[in-house]
GROMACS .gro file of C-alpha atoms in nm:
model
  254
    1MET     CA    1   6.456 -14.038   1.691
    2SER     CA    2   6.165 -14.131   1.467
    3GLU     CA    3   6.177 -14.415   1.222
    4ALA     CA    4   6.317 -14.302   0.890
    5PRO     CA    5   6.059 -14.259   0.614
    6ASN     CA    6   6.137 -14.422   0.283
    7SER     CA    7   5.904 -14.345  -0.005
    8SER     CA    8   6.058 -14.619  -0.218
    9THR     CA    9   5.934 -14.889   0.019
   10PRO     CA   10   5.565 -14.818   0.085
   11ASN     CA   11   5.527 -15.126   0.304
   12GLN     CA   12   5.801 -15.014   0.541
   13GLU     CA   13   5.689 -14.985   0.903
   14ARG     CA   14   5.715 -14.625   1.021
   15ASN     CA   15   5.644 -14.417   1.328
   16THR     CA   16   5.684 -14.047   1.406
   17GLU     CA   17   5.733 -14.077   1.780
   18ASN     CA   18   6.064 -14.060   1.969
   19TRP     CA   19   6.277 -14.356   1.867
   20PHE     CA   20   6.264 -14.516   2.211
   21THR     CA   21   5.884 -14.495   2.223
   22SER     CA   22   5.838 -14.679   1.895
   23TRP     CA   23   6.130 -14.924   1.912
   24PHE     CA   24   6.094 -15.035   2.274
   25ASP     CA   25   5.723 -15.097   2.226
   26THR     CA   26   5.776 -15.348   1.945
   27PRO     CA   27   5.827 -15.724   1.997
   28TYR     CA   28   6.134 -15.701   1.773
   29TYR     CA   29   6.332 -15.508   2.035
   30HIS     CA   30   6.293 -15.797   2.276
   31ILE     CA   31   6.372 -16.053   2.006
   32LEU     CA   32   6.697 -15.879   1.910
   33TYR     CA   33   6.816 -15.857   2.270
   34LYS     CA   34   6.680 -16.188   2.399
   35ASP     CA   35   7.029 -16.328   2.466
   36ARG     CA   36   7.114 -16.078   2.740
   37ASN     CA   37   7.296 -16.234   3.032
   38TYR     CA   38   7.039 -16.269   3.311
   39ARG     CA   39   7.286 -16.427   3.551
   40GLU     CA   40   7.522 -16.132   3.505
   41ALA     CA   41   7.232 -15.898   3.584
   42GLN     CA   42   7.157 -16.091   3.903
   43ILE     CA   43   7.520 -16.078   4.014
   44PHE     CA   44   7.514 -15.703   3.957
   45MET     CA   45   7.202 -15.666   4.174
   46ASP     CA   46   7.359 -15.884   4.446
   47ASN     CA   47   7.675 -15.672   4.448
   48LEU     CA   48   7.492 -15.342   4.429
   49THR     CA   49   7.239 -15.405   4.706
   50HIS     CA   50   7.516 -15.543   4.929
   51TYR     CA   51   7.731 -15.236   4.865
   52LEU     CA   52   7.442 -14.999   4.940
   53ASN     CA   53   7.351 -15.202   5.250
   54LEU     CA   54   6.982 -15.153   5.183
   55PRO     CA   55   6.752 -15.227   5.476
   56GLU     CA   56   6.514 -15.522   5.465
   57LYS     CA   57   6.200 -15.441   5.266
   58ALA     CA   58   6.358 -15.120   5.134
   59LYS     CA   59   6.156 -14.933   4.872
   60VAL     CA   60   6.335 -14.963   4.539
   61LEU     CA   61   6.249 -14.794   4.209
   62ASP     CA   62   6.366 -14.963   3.889
   63LEU     CA   63   6.351 -14.667   3.650
   64ALA     CA   64   6.316 -14.764   3.283
   65CYS     CA   65   6.255 -15.124   3.387
   66GLY     CA   66   6.155 -15.269   3.048
   67LYS     CA   67   5.987 -15.606   3.104
   68GLY     CA   68   6.109 -15.604   3.463
   69ARG     CA   69   6.395 -15.853   3.479
   70HIS     CA   70   6.584 -15.647   3.739
   71SER     CA   71   6.264 -15.556   3.925
   72ILE     CA   72   6.161 -15.920   3.961
   73TYR     CA   73   6.499 -16.026   4.096
   74LEU     CA   74   6.519 -15.731   4.336
   75ASN     CA   75   6.180 -15.833   4.469
   76GLN     CA   76   6.306 -16.189   4.516
   77LEU     CA   77   6.586 -16.042   4.729
   78GLY     CA   78   6.319 -15.911   4.967
   79PHE     CA   79   6.274 -15.551   4.854
   80ASN     CA   80   5.952 -15.360   4.791
   81VAL     CA   81   5.992 -15.277   4.423
   82LEU     CA   82   5.824 -15.047   4.174
   83GLY     CA   83   5.921 -15.087   3.810
   84ALA     CA   84   5.852 -14.788   3.586
   85ASP     CA   85   5.885 -14.754   3.211
   86LEU     CA   86   5.747 -14.541   2.928
   87SER     CA   87   5.662 -14.849   2.718
   88GLU     CA   88   5.303 -14.957   2.777
   89ASN     CA   89   5.366 -15.296   2.617
   90SER     CA   90   5.668 -15.364   2.840
   91ILE     CA   91   5.477 -15.264   3.153
   92ALA     CA   92   5.182 -15.482   3.051
   93GLU     CA   93   5.420 -15.778   3.020
   94ALA     CA   94   5.607 -15.699   3.342
   95SER     CA   95   5.281 -15.659   3.535
   96LYS     CA   96   5.210 -16.030   3.493
   97ASN     CA   97   5.469 -16.077   3.769
   98SER     CA   98   5.310 -15.828   4.011
   99ASN     CA   99   5.250 -15.917   4.375
  100GLU     CA  100   5.200 -15.735   4.708
  101THR     CA  101   5.557 -15.602   4.705
  102LEU     CA  102   5.618 -15.579   4.329
  103HIS     CA  103   5.432 -15.330   4.113
  104PHE     CA  104   5.475 -15.175   3.771
  105LYS     CA  105   5.353 -14.851   3.614
  106VAL     CA  106   5.387 -14.648   3.295
  107HIS     CA  107   5.592 -14.340   3.382
  108ASP     CA  108   5.809 -14.076   3.214
  109MET     CA  109   6.145 -14.059   3.392
  110ARG     CA  110   6.150 -13.681   3.357
  111GLU     CA  111   5.868 -13.663   3.612
  112PRO     CA  112   5.941 -13.712   3.986
  113PHE     CA  113   5.737 -13.953   4.197
  114GLU     CA  114   5.522 -13.842   4.487
  115GLU     CA  115   5.648 -14.132   4.697
  116LYS     CA  116   6.011 -14.150   4.810
  117PHE     CA  117   6.247 -14.442   4.757
  118ASP     CA  118   6.543 -14.585   4.949
  119ALA     CA  119   6.713 -14.665   4.619
  120ILE     CA  120   6.655 -14.572   4.256
  121PHE     CA  121   6.822 -14.781   3.986
  122ASN     CA  122   6.854 -14.671   3.623
  123LEU     CA  123   7.019 -14.970   3.457
  124PHE     CA  124   7.157 -15.101   3.128
  125THR     CA  125   7.218 -14.764   2.958
  126SER     CA  126   6.863 -14.634   2.999
  127PHE     CA  127   6.969 -14.269   3.004
  128GLY     CA  128   7.057 -14.009   2.740
  129TYR     CA  129   6.776 -14.094   2.498
  130PHE     CA  130   6.607 -13.754   2.475
  131GLU     CA  131   6.645 -13.510   2.188
  132SER     CA  132   6.697 -13.218   2.426
  133ASP     CA  133   6.998 -13.213   2.659
  134ASP     CA  134   6.782 -13.026   2.909
  135ASP     CA  135   6.575 -13.342   2.951
  136ASN     CA  136   6.880 -13.527   3.086
  137LEU     CA  137   6.916 -13.262   3.356
  138THR     CA  138   6.542 -13.274   3.424
  139THR     CA  139   6.565 -13.652   3.467
  140LEU     CA  140   6.848 -13.624   3.719
  141LYS     CA  141   6.651 -13.366   3.917
  142ALA     CA  142   6.346 -13.594   3.913
  143ILE     CA  143   6.556 -13.882   4.047
  144LYS     CA  144   6.692 -13.663   4.324
  145GLU     CA  145   6.343 -13.546   4.421
  146SER     CA  146   6.218 -13.906   4.435
  147LEU     CA  147   6.483 -14.022   4.684
  148SER     CA  148   6.419 -14.051   5.056
  149GLU     CA  149   6.640 -13.854   5.293
  150TYR     CA  150   6.888 -14.141   5.322
  151GLY     CA  151   6.832 -14.287   4.975
  152PHE     CA  152   7.086 -14.363   4.703
  153ALA     CA  153   7.056 -14.361   4.325
  154VAL     CA  154   7.250 -14.558   4.066
  155ILE     CA  155   7.298 -14.498   3.694
  156ASP     CA  156   7.449 -14.787   3.500
  157PHE     CA  157   7.567 -14.635   3.170
  158MET     CA  158   7.799 -14.746   2.892
  159ASN     CA  159   8.162 -14.636   2.906
  160VAL     CA  160   8.158 -14.415   2.598
  161ALA     CA  161   8.535 -14.418   2.540
  162GLN     CA  162   8.546 -14.799   2.541
  163VAL     CA  163   8.233 -14.832   2.326
  164ILE     CA  164   8.367 -14.596   2.058
  165GLU     CA  165   8.709 -14.765   2.060
  166THR     CA  166   8.554 -15.111   2.004
  167LEU     CA  167   8.260 -15.007   1.785
  168VAL     CA  168   8.164 -15.268   1.522
  169PRO     CA  169   8.049 -15.063   1.219
  170GLU     CA  170   7.835 -15.334   1.060
  171GLU     CA  171   7.707 -15.681   1.144
  172VAL     CA  172   7.415 -15.914   1.080
  173LYS     CA  173   7.256 -16.080   1.382
  174SER     CA  174   7.014 -16.366   1.314
  175VAL     CA  175   6.757 -16.429   1.588
  176ASP     CA  176   6.439 -16.638   1.560
  177GLY     CA  177   6.471 -16.651   1.182
  178ILE     CA  178   6.507 -16.274   1.144
  179ASP     CA  179   6.826 -16.122   1.003
  180PHE     CA  180   6.887 -15.792   1.182
  181LYS     CA  181   7.126 -15.579   0.976
  182ILE     CA  182   7.297 -15.341   1.218
  183LYS     CA  183   7.509 -15.034   1.148
  184ARG     CA  184   7.682 -14.833   1.422
  185TYR     CA  185   7.844 -14.490   1.409
  186VAL     CA  186   7.917 -14.177   1.610
  187GLN     CA  187   7.767 -13.847   1.499
  188ASP     CA  188   7.691 -13.511   1.663
  189GLY     CA  189   7.785 -13.633   2.009
  190HIS     CA  190   7.560 -13.940   1.990
  191ILE     CA  191   7.614 -14.311   1.930
  192PHE     CA  192   7.377 -14.440   1.663
  193LYS     CA  193   7.261 -14.790   1.584
  194GLU     CA  194   7.061 -14.834   1.263
  195ILE     CA  195   6.859 -15.158   1.256
  196ASP     CA  196   6.703 -15.294   0.935
  197PHE     CA  197   6.520 -15.623   0.889
  198GLU     CA  198   6.233 -15.793   0.710
  199ASP     CA  199   5.961 -16.003   0.870
  200GLN     CA  200   5.643 -16.146   0.720
  201GLY     CA  201   5.682 -15.945   0.401
  202ARG     CA  202   5.735 -15.611   0.570
  203ASN     CA  203   6.054 -15.406   0.587
  204TYR     CA  204   6.141 -15.236   0.915
  205HIS     CA  205   6.388 -14.966   1.007
  206PHE     CA  206   6.462 -14.846   1.359
  207THR     CA  207   6.727 -14.617   1.500
  208GLU     CA  208   6.878 -14.621   1.847
  209LYS     CA  209   7.038 -14.293   1.945
  210VAL     CA  210   7.211 -14.238   2.279
  211LYS     CA  211   7.396 -13.929   2.395
  212ALA     CA  212   7.768 -14.008   2.427
  213LEU     CA  213   7.790 -13.889   2.787
  214THR     CA  214   8.129 -13.916   2.953
  215LEU     CA  215   8.200 -13.916   3.325
  216LYS     CA  216   8.282 -13.545   3.298
  217ASP     CA  217   7.945 -13.482   3.133
  218PHE     CA  218   7.766 -13.660   3.415
  219GLU     CA  219   7.970 -13.474   3.676
  220ASP     CA  220   7.869 -13.141   3.520
  221LEU     CA  221   7.501 -13.241   3.502
  222MET     CA  222   7.501 -13.367   3.859
  223ALA     CA  223   7.666 -13.050   3.986
  224GLU     CA  224   7.395 -12.845   3.816
  225ALA     CA  225   7.125 -13.070   3.963
  226GLY     CA  226   7.268 -13.041   4.314
  227ILE     CA  227   7.358 -13.409   4.324
  228PHE     CA  228   7.651 -13.562   4.514
  229LEU     CA  229   7.845 -13.827   4.322
  230LEU     CA  230   7.965 -14.074   4.585
  231ASP     CA  231   8.135 -14.358   4.397
  232ILE     CA  232   8.214 -14.486   4.048
  233PHE     CA  233   8.260 -14.843   3.925
  234GLY     CA  234   8.361 -14.993   3.591
  235ASP     CA  235   8.176 -15.326   3.573
  236TYR     CA  236   7.904 -15.536   3.732
  237LYS     CA  237   8.147 -15.681   3.984
  238LEU     CA  238   8.201 -15.322   4.106
  239LYS     CA  239   8.565 -15.303   4.005
  240LYS     CA  240   8.738 -14.968   3.979
  241PHE     CA  241   8.647 -14.750   3.679
  242HIS     CA  242   8.914 -14.706   3.412
  243LYS     CA  243   8.841 -14.445   3.146
  244THR     CA  244   8.963 -14.646   2.847
  245GLU     CA  245   8.922 -15.007   2.964
  246SER     CA  246   8.605 -15.041   3.171
  247GLU     CA  247   8.294 -15.181   3.006
  248ARG     CA  248   8.051 -14.978   3.218
  249LEU     CA  249   8.023 -14.643   3.391
  250ILE     CA  250   7.832 -14.711   3.714
  251MET     CA  251   7.766 -14.407   3.931
  252ILE     CA  252   7.635 -14.401   4.289
  253PHE     CA  253   7.491 -14.068   4.400
  254LYS     CA  254   7.240 -13.890   4.620
   0.00000   0.00000   0.00000
């Protein structure tokens, strides 16, 4: 979703691109979410790679990798990792960590890769951003086409039922001297987050918009894409998924 125009505030930062293109490419996105739990992410990767029993030096794709926190750790575990993201700024930052077995590239997840991977990870609710529902199906098909014969894919998504039940309508989060005013709501089958703040005399407004996809929605999409859903977990410790209680919806498929 594009940034909302506001003629009453001529100095407001605007952009007409998809919301994820503009928002993820700003430094403010990374400021707002700088307190993410890196240790929790590492535990998740430990559990996931152990569960999948990936071979040594397996080829892993971190799809929608951001600045590469998961990619870097997966590489430290001994895997040959490619991190891909639509954000040029994020890839430029992530690429500072590149080595012989860790690479990064700008890539649209709707497009399959020529090379095949032993595992493809789409983590931290990096799915359901597109305006068109068809693009979600296209993305799943692209993931399937990019897997090796014996490869597995993982989507780590929010548990929509739990998120809606515990939704905080409004809050102010202060980070690095910036007061981020956040509003959350559900509308037209999407979960919205409106983010307003001021920095250095300029007013900013960004919108996050994610399709409220349930397990049933994913099952229907995967069936249409010819994908086999193998297992479902409800948190980063890979505990059983509970529709109303689990924090995450983690799906293993091929």
